[in-house]
mmCIF file of C-alpha atoms in Angstrom:
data_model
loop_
_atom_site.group_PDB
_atom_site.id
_atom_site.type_symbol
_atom_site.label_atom_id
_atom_site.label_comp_id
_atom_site.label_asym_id
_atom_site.label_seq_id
_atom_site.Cartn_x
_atom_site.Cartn_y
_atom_site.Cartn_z
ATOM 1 C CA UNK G 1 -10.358 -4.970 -15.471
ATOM 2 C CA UNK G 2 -7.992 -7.630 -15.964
ATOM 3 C CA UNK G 3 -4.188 -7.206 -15.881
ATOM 4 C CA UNK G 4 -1.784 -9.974 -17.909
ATOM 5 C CA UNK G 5 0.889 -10.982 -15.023
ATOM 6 C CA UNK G 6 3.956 -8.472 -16.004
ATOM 7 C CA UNK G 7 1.231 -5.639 -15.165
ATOM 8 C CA UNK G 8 0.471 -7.339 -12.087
ATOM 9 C CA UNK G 9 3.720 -8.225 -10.622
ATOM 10 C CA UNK G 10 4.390 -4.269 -11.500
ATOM 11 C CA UNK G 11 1.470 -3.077 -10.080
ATOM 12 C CA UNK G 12 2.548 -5.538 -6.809
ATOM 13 C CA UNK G 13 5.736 -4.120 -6.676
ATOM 14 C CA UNK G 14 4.408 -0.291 -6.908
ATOM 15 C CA UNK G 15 1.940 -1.298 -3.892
ATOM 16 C CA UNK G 16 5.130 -2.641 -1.718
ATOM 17 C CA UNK G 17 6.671 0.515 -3.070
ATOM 18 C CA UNK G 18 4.289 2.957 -1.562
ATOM 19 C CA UNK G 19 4.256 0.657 1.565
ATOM 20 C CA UNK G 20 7.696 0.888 2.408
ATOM 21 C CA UNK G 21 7.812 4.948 2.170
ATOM 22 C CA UNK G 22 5.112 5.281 3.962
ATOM 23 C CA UNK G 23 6.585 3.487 6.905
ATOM 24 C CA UNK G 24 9.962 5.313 6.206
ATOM 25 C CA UNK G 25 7.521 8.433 6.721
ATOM 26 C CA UNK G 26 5.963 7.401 9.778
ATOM 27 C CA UNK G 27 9.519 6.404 11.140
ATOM 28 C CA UNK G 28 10.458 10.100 10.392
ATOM 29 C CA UNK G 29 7.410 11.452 12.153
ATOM 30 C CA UNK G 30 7.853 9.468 14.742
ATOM 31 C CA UNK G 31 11.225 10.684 15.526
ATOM 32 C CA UNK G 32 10.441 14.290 15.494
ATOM 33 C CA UNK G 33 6.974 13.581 17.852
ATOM 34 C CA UNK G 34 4.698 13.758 15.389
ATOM 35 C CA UNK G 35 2.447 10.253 16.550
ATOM 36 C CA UNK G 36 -0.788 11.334 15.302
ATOM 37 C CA UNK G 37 0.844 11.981 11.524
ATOM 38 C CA UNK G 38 2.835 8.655 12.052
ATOM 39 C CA UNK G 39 -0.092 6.457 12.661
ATOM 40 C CA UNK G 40 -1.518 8.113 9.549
ATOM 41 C CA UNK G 41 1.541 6.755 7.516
ATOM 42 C CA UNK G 42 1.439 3.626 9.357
ATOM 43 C CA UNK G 43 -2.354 3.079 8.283
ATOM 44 C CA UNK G 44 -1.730 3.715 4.311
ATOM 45 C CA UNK G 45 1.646 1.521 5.082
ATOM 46 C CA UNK G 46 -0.689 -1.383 5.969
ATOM 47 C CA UNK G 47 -3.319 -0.417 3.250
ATOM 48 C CA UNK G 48 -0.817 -0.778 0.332
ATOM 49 C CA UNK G 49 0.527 -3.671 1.759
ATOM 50 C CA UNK G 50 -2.776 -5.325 1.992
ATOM 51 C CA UNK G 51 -3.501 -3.897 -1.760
ATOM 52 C CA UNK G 52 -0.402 -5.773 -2.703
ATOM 53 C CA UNK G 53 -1.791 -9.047 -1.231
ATOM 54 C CA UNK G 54 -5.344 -8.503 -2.748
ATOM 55 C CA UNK G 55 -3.811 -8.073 -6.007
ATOM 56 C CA UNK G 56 -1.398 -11.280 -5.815
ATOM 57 C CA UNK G 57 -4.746 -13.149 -5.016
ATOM 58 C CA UNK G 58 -7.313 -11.769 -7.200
ATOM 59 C CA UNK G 59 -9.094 -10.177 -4.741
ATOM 60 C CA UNK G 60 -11.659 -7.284 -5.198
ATOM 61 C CA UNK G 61 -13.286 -5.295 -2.657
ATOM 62 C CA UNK G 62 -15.906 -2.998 -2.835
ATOM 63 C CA UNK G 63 -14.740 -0.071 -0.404
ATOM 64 C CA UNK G 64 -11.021 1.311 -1.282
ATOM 65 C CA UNK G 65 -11.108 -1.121 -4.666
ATOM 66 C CA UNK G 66 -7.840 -1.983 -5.878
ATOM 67 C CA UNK G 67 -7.535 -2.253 -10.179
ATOM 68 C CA UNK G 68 -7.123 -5.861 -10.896
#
């Protein structure tokens, strides 16, 4: 699938998005104890970030694909 840019940079900016609530999760989680849940929102945090990146560079994988 190809995306014309204004899809991508939206689709970049949704990525970021998810990334920064899911470290405003873990920071949450982390505050009340709850380490094991926090390095589960500090995981996806990463993954969306790295999404982000793939999709800025035309990058496909084949595990965890991303929609280019």
């Amino acid at each position: 699938m190809t995306l014309d840019e204004k899809s991508r940079e939206e689709l970049i900016k949704y990525q970021l998005e998810k990334s920064e609530g899911a470290i405003s999760d873990a920071n949450l989680l982390m505050e009340n104890k709850r380490f094991l849940a926090a390095v589960n929102r500090i995981y996806y945090s990463v993954f969306y970030f790295v999404s982000a990146l793939a999709i800025k560079n035309n990058f496909v994988t084949t595990k965890h694909q991303t929609l280019i």
